[in-house]
CSV table of C-alpha atoms and ligand atoms in Angstrom, one decimal:
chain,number,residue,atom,x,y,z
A,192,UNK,CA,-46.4,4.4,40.4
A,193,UNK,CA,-47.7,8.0,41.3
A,194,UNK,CA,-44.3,10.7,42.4
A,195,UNK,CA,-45.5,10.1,45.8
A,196,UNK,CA,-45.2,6.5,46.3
A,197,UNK,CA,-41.9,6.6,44.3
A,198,UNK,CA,-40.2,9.1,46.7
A,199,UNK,CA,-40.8,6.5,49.4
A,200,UNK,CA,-40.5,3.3,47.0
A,201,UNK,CA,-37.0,4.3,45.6
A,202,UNK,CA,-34.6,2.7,47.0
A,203,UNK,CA,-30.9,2.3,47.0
A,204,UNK,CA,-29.7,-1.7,45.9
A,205,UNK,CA,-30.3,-3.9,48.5
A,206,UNK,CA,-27.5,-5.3,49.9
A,207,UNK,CA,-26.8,-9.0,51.3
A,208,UNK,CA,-28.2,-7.9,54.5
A,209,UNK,CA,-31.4,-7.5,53.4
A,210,UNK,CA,-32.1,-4.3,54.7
A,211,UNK,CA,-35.3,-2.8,54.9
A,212,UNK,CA,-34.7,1.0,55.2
A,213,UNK,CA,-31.8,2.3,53.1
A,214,UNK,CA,-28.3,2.4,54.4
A,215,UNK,CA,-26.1,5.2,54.7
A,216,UNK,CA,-23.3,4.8,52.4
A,217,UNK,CA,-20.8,7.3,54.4
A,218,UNK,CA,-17.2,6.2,51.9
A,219,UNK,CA,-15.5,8.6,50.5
A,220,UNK,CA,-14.7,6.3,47.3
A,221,UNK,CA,-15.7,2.6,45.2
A,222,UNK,CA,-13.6,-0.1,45.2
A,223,UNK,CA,-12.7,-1.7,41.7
A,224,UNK,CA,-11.9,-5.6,41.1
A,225,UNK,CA,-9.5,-4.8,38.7
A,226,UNK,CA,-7.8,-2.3,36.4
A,227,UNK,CA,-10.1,-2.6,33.6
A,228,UNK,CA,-13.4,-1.8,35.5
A,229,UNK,CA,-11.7,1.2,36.5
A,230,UNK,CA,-10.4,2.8,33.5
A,231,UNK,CA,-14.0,1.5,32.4
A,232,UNK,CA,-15.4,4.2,35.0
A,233,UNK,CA,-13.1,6.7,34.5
A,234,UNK,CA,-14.0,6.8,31.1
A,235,UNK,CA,-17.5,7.0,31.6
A,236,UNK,CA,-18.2,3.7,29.8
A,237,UNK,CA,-19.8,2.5,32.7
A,238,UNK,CA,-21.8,4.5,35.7
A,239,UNK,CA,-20.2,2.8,38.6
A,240,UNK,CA,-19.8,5.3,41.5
A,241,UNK,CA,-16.0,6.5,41.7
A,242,UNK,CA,-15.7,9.2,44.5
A,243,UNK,CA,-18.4,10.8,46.6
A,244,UNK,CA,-17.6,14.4,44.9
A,245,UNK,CA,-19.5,12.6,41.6
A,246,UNK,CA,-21.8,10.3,43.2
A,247,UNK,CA,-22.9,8.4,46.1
A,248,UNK,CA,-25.8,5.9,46.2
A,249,UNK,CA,-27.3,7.9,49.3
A,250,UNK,CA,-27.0,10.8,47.5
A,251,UNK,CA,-28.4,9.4,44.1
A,252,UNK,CA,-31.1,8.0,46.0
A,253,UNK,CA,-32.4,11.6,47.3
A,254,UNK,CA,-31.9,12.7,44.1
A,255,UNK,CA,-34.1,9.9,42.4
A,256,UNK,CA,-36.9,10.8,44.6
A,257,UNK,CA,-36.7,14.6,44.3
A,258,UNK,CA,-36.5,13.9,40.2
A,259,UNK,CA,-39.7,11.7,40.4
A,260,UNK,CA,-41.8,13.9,42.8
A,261,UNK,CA,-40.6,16.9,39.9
A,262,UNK,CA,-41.1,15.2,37.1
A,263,UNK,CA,-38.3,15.9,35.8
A,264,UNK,CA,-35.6,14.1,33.5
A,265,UNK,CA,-32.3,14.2,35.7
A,266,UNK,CA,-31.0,15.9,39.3
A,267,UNK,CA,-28.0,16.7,41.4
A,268,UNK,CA,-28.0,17.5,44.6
A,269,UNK,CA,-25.6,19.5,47.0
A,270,UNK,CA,-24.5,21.3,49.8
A,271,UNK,CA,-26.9,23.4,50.6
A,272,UNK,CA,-29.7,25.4,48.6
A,273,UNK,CA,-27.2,28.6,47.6
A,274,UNK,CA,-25.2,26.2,46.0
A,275,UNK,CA,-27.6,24.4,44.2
A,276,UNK,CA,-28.4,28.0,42.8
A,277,UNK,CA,-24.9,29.0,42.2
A,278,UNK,CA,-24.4,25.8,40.5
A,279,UNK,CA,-27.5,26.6,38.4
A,280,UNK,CA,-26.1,30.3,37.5
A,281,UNK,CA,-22.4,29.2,36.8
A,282,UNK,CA,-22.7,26.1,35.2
A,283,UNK,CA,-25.0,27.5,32.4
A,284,UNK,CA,-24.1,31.3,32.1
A,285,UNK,CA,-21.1,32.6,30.5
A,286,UNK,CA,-19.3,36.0,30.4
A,287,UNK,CA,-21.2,38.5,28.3
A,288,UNK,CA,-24.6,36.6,29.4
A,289,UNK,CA,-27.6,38.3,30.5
A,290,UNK,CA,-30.2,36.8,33.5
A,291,UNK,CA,-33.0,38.4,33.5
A,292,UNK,CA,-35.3,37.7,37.4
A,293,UNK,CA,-37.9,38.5,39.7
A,294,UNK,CA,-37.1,41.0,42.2
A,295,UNK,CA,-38.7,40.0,45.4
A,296,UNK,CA,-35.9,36.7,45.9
A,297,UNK,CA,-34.0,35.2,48.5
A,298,UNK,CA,-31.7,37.5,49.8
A,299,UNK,CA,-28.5,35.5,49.5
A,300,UNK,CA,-29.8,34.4,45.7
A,301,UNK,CA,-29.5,38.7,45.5
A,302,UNK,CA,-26.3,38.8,46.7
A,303,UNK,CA,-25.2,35.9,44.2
A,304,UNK,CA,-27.2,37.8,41.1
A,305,UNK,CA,-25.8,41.5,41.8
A,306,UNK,CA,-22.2,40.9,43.6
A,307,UNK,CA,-20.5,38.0,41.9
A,308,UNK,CA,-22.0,37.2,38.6
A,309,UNK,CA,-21.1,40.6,37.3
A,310,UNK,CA,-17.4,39.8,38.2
A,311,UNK,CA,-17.9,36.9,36.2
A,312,UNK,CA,-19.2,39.5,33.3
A,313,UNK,CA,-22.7,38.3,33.7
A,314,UNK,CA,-25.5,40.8,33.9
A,315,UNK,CA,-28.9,41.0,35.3
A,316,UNK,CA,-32.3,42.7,35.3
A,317,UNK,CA,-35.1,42.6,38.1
A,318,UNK,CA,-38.6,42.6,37.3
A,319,UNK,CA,-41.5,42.6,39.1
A,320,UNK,CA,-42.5,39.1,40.3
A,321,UNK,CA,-46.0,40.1,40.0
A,322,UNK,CA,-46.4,42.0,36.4
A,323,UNK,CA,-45.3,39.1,34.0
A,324,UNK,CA,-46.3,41.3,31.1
A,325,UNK,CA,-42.7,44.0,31.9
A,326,UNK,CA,-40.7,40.6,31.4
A,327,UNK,CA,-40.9,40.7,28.0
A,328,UNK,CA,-39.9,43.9,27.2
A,329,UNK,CA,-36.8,43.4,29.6
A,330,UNK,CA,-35.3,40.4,27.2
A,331,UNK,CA,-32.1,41.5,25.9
A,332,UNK,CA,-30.6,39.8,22.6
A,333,UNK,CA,-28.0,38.3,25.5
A,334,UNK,CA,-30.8,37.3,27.9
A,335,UNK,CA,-30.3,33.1,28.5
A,336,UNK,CA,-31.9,32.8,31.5
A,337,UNK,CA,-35.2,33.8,33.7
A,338,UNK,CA,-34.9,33.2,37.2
A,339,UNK,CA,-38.3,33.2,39.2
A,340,UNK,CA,-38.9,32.1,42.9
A,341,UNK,CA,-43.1,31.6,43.8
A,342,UNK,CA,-44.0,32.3,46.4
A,343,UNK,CA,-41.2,34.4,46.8
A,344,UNK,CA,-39.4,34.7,49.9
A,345,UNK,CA,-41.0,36.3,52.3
A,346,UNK,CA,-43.5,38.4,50.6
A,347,UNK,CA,-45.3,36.3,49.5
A,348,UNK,CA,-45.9,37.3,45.6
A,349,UNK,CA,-46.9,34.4,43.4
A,350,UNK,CA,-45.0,34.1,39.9
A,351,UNK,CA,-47.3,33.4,37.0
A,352,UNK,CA,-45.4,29.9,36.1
A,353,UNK,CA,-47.3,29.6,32.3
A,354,UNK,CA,-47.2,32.7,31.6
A,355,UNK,CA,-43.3,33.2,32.3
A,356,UNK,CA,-42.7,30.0,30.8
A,357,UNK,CA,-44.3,31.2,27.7
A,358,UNK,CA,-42.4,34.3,27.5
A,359,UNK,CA,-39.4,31.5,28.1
A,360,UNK,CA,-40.0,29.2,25.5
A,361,UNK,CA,-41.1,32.0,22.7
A,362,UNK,CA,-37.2,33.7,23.2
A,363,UNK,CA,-35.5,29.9,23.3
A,364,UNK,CA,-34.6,31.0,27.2
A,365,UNK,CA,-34.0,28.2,30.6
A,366,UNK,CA,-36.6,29.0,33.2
A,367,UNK,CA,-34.9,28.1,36.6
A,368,UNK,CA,-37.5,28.2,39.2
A,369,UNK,CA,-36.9,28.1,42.9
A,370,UNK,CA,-39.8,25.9,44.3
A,371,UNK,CA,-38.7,26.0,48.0
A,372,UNK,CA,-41.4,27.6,49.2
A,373,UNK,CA,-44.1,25.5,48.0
A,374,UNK,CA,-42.0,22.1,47.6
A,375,UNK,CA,-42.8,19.4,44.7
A,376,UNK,CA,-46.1,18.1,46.2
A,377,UNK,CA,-47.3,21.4,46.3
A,378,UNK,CA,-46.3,22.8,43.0
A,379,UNK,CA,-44.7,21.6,39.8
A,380,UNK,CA,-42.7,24.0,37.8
A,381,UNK,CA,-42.0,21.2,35.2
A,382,UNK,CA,-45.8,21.0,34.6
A,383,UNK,CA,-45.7,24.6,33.6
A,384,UNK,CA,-42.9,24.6,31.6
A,385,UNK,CA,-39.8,25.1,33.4
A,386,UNK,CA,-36.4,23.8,32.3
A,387,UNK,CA,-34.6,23.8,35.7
A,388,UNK,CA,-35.9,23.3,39.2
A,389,UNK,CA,-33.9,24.7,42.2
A,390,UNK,CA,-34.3,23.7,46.2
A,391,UNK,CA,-33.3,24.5,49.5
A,392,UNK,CA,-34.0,21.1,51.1
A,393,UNK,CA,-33.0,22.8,54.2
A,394,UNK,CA,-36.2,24.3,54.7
A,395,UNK,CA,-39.8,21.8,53.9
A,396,UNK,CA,-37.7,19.0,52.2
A,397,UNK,CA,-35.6,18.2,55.7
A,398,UNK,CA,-38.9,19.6,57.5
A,399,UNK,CA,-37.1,18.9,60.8
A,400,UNK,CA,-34.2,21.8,61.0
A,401,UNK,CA,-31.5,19.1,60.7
A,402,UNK,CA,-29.0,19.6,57.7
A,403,UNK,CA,-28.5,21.4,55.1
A,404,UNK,CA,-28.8,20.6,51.5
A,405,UNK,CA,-30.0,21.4,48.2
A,406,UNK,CA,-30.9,20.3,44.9
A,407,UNK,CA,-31.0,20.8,40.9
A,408,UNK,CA,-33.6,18.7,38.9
A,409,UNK,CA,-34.6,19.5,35.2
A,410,UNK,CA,-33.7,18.6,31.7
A,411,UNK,CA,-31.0,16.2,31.4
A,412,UNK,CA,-28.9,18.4,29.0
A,413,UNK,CA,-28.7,21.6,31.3
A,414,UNK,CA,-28.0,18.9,34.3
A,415,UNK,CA,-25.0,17.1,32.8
A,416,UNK,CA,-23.7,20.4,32.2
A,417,UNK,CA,-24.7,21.1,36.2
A,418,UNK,CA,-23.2,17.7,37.3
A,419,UNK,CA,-19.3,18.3,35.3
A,420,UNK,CA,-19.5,21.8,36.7
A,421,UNK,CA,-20.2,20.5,40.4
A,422,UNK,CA,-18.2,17.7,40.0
A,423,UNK,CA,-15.3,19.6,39.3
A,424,UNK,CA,-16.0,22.6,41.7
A,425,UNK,CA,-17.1,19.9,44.6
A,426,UNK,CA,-20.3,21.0,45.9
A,427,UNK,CA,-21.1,18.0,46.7
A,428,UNK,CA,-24.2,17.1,49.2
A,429,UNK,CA,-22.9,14.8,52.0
A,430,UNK,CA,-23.6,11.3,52.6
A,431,UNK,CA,-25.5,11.5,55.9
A,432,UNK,CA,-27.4,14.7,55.1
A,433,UNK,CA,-28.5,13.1,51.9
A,434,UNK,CA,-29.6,10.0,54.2
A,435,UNK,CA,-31.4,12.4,56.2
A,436,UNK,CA,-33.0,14.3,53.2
A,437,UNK,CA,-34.4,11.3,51.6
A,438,UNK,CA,-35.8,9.6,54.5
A,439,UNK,CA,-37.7,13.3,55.1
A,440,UNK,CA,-39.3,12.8,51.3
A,441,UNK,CA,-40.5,10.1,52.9
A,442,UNK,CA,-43.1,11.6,54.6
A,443,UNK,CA,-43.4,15.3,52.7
A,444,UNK,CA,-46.8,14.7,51.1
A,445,UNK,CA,-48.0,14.3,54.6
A,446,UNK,CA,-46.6,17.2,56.1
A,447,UNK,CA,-46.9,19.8,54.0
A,448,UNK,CA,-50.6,18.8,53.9
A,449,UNK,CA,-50.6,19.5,57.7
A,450,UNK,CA,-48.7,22.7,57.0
A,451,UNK,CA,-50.8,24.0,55.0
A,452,UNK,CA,-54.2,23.2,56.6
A,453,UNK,CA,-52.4,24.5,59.7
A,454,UNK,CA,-51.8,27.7,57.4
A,455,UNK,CA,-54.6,28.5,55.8
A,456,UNK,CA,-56.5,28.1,59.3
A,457,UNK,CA,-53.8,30.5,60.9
A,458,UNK,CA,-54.6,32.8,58.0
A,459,UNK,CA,-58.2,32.7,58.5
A,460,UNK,CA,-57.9,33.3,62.0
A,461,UNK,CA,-56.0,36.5,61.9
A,462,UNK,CA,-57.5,38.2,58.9
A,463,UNK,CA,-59.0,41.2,60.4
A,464,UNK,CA,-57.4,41.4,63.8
A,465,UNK,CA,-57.2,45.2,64.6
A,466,UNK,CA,-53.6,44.6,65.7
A,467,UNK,CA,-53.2,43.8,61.5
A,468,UNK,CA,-52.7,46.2,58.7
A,469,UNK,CA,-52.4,42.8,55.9
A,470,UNK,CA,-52.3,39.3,56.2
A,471,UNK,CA,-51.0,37.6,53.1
A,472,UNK,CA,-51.7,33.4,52.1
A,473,UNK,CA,-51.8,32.6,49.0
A,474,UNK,CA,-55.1,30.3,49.3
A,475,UNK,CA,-56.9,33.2,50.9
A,476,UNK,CA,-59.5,35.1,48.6
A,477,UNK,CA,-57.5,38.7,49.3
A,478,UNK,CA,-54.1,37.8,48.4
A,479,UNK,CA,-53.6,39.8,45.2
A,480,UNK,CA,-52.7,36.8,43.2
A,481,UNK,CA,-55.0,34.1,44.8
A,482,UNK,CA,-56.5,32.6,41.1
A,483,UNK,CA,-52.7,32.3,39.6
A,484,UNK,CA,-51.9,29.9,43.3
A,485,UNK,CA,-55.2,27.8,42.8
A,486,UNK,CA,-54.0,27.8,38.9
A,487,UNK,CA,-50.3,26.2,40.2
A,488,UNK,CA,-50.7,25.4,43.6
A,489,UNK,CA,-52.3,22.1,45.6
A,490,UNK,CA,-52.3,24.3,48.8
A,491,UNK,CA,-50.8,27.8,50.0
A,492,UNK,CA,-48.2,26.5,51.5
A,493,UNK,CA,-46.8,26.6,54.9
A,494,UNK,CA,-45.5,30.3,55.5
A,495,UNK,CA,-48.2,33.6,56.5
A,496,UNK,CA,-46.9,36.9,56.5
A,497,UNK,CA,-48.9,39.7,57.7
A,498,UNK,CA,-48.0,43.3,58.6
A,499,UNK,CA,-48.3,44.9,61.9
A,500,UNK,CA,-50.2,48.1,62.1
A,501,UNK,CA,-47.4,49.4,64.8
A,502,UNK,CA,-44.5,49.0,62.1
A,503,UNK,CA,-41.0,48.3,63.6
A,504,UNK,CA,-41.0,49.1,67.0
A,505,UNK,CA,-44.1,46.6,67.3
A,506,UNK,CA,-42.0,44.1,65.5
A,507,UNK,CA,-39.5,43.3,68.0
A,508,UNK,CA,-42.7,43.5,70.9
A,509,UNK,CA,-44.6,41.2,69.0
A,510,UNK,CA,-41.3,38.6,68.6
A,511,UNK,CA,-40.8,39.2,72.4
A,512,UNK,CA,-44.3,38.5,73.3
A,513,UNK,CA,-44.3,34.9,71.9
A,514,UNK,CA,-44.2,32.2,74.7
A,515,UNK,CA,-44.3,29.1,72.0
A,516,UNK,CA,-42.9,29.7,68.4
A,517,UNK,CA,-38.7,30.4,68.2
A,518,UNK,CA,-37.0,32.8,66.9
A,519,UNK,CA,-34.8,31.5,64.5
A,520,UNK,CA,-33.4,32.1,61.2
A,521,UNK,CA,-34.8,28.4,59.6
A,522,UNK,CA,-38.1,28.1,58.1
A,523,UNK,CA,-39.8,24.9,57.3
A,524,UNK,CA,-39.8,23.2,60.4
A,525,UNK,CA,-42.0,20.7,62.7
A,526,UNK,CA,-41.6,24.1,65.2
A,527,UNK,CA,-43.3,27.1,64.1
A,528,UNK,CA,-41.3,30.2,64.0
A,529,UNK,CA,-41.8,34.1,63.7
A,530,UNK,CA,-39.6,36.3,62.4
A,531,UNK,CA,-39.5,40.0,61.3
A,532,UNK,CA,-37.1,41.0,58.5
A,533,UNK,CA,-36.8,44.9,59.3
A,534,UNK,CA,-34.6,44.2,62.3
A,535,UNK,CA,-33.0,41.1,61.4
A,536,UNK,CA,-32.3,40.2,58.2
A,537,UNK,CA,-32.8,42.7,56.2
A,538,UNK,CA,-31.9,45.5,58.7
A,539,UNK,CA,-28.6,46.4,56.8
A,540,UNK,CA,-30.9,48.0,53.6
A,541,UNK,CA,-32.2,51.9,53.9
A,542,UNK,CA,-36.2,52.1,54.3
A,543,UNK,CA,-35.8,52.8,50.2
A,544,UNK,CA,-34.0,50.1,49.9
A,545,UNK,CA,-36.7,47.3,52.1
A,546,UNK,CA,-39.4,49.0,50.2
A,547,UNK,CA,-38.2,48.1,46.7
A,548,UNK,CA,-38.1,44.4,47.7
A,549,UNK,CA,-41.7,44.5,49.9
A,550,UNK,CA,-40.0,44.9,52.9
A,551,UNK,CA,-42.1,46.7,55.0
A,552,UNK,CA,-41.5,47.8,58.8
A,553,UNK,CA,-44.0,45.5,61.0
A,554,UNK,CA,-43.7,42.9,58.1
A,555,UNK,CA,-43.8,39.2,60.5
A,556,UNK,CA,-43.5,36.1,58.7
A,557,UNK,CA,-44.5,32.9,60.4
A,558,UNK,CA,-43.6,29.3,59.3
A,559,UNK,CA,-46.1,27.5,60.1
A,560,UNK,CA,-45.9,24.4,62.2
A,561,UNK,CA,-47.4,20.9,63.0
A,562,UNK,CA,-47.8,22.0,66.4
A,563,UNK,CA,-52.0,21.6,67.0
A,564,UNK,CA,-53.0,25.2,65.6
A,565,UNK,CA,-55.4,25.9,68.0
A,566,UNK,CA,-51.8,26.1,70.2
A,567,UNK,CA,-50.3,28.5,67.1
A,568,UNK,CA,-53.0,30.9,66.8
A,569,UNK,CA,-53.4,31.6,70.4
A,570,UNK,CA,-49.6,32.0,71.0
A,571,UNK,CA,-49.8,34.8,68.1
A,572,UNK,CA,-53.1,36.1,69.6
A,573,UNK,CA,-51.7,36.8,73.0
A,574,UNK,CA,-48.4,38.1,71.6
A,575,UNK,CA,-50.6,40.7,69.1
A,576,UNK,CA,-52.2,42.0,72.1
A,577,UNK,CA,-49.5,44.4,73.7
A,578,UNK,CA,-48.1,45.2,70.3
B,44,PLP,C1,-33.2,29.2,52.4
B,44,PLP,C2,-33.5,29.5,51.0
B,44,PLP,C3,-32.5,29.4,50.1
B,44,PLP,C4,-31.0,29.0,50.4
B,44,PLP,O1,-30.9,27.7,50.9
B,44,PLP,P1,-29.8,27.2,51.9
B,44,PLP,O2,-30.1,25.8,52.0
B,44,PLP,O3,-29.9,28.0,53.2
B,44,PLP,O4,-28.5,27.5,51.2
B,44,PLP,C5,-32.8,29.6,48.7
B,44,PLP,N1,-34.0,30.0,48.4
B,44,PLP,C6,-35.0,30.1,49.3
B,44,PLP,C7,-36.4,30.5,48.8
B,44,PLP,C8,-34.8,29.9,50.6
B,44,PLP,O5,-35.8,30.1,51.5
């Protein structure tokens, strides 16, 4: 079967009822006829579910979709998408370890990279998401990881997949790859060579702005050593939101198909207004890294970004202009949503500081709906008109 018709065709074991649509296995722990099937369990002879901080079928049925949309050999999913990332880092990194990663990342993922895993004696170098060919040169004789995110978050820069997984493979380094952004139907890290794949199913995955959730999928090695660590550190993604997640991959194909048509027409639409200093989609001719998308990428995705010629002060107008799209910290919903990083959430950083990671004053990034676009681009049209 083709990853798309498997991440609605898996399906938990159907039980005597005869269901149709999974169940939602909310238990805390699995019963056990007797003493030997349990010490049987508990010694890993068998793979029967023990206690929802290991396994639950919900769960492992989200993860069994999210593995075959990837490609990938194994998964495990959790609480949200920093975990799935912490879990990534911790699990595989050790004290005196270095990580080397692209700068322009999520800013939480930089809090993670240059707050906590140097207390944990792991060290880390940025390089330029966009210049592949400074990676090299950064590798250290500790380096164990590369950590990439395309596109990144919100900028927009697009990662080179084979070429970093070249660089990769050649120094006997895991490529992690945060594929939020452009979700398994749109891109395939796995294809290109990665080792580990890391998600936010908060954002496209749940689609809706529902729950939380993230997961790990990759080589089964590196994942076993994910699983123990998250298994004993408890992570774990819950029941209901993995319910939640897995009916969502249910119809991901579709959307983000919708997301990005409505994109790329958004992007078209505004390219040129006079209100506009940039407008950045990956599937556009002018973003600086176009060939490298249509190289990785099915479509551009469902997130514009675009910089207004006013800067900050006709940030905030613009955001107050809109009569349709929220303003809200999620991304990756049914609603679309502006959102300007200056003031919100990168306004703790210096000017230096927003400049080193693309984070220019009037930058507004929009996640693109399934609202009917002609309703999305006039919304933004008659906001950009006082601003
Ligand atoms: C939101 C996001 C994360 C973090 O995910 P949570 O589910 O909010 O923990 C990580 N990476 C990217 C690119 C994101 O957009």
């Amino acid at each position: 079967m083709h990853p798309i018709s498997k991440a609605i065709r898996i399906h938990t074991d159907r039980t005597n009822e005869m269901e149709h649509s999974s169940p939602m296995f909310l238990t805390s722990s699995f019963c056990f006829d007797n003493s030997e099937d349990m010490r049987a369990a508990f010694a890993d002879e068998t793979d029967d579910n023990i206690y929802s901080r290991f396994s639950n079928p919900s769960v492992q049925e989200f993860v069994d979709r999210m593995v075959a949309l990837e490609g990938a050999e194994a998964g495990y999913a959790t609480s949200s998408g920093m975990s799935a990332i912490f879990a990534s880092f911790m699990a595989l990194l050790k004290k005196g370890d270095h990580l080397l990663s692209c700068n322009a990342i999520f800013g939480s993922t930089h809090t993670v990279i240059t707050k906590y895993l140097p207390k944990f004696g792991i060290e880390y170098t940025y390089v330029p998401a966009d210049k592949p060919e400074e990676w090299e040169k950064a590798i250290k004789p500790n380096t164990k990881m590369i950590y990439v995110e395309t596109p990144t978050n919100p900028g927009l820069e697009i990662v080179d997949l084979e070429a970093v997984s070249t660089i990769a493979k050649k120094h006997n380094l895991i490529l992690n790859v945060d594929n939020c952004f452009a979700t398994p139907v749109n891109q395939r890290p796995i294809d290109f060579g990665a080792d580990l794949v890391v998600h936010s199913a908060t954002k496209w995955i749940d689609g809706q702005g529902r729950v939380l959730g993230g997961v790990i999928v990759g080589k089964k090695a590196l994942i076993q050593d994910i699983y123990l660590f998250c298994r004993s550190t408890g992570p774990a993604l819950s029941a209901f939101n993995a319910w939640v997640l897995s009916k969502s991959l249910e119809t991901l194909d579709v959307r983000m198909e919708r997301h990005g048509n409505n994109a790329l027409q958004l992007a078209k639409a505004l390219e040129g207004h006079p209100k506009i200093k940039w407008l950045k989609y990956p599937f556009l001719v002018s973003h600086p890294q176009h060939r490298i998308a249509l190289k990785q990428m099915r479509n551009g995705g469902g997130i514009v970004c675009f910089e207004l010629a006013g800067g900050l002060q006709s940030g905030r107008k613009f955001l107050d202009n809109l009569k349709m799209l929220s303003l809200t910290a999620n991304l990756g919903d049914t609603k679309s949503i502006a959102s300007h990083p200056a003031s919100t959430t990168h306004a703790k950083l210096t000017d230096q500081e927003r400049l080193a990671v693309n984070i220019t004053p009037g930058l507004i990034r929009i996640s693109v709906g399934l609202e009917h676009v002609d309703d999305i681009i006039s919304d933004i049209r008659q906001a950009l008109e006082t601003c």
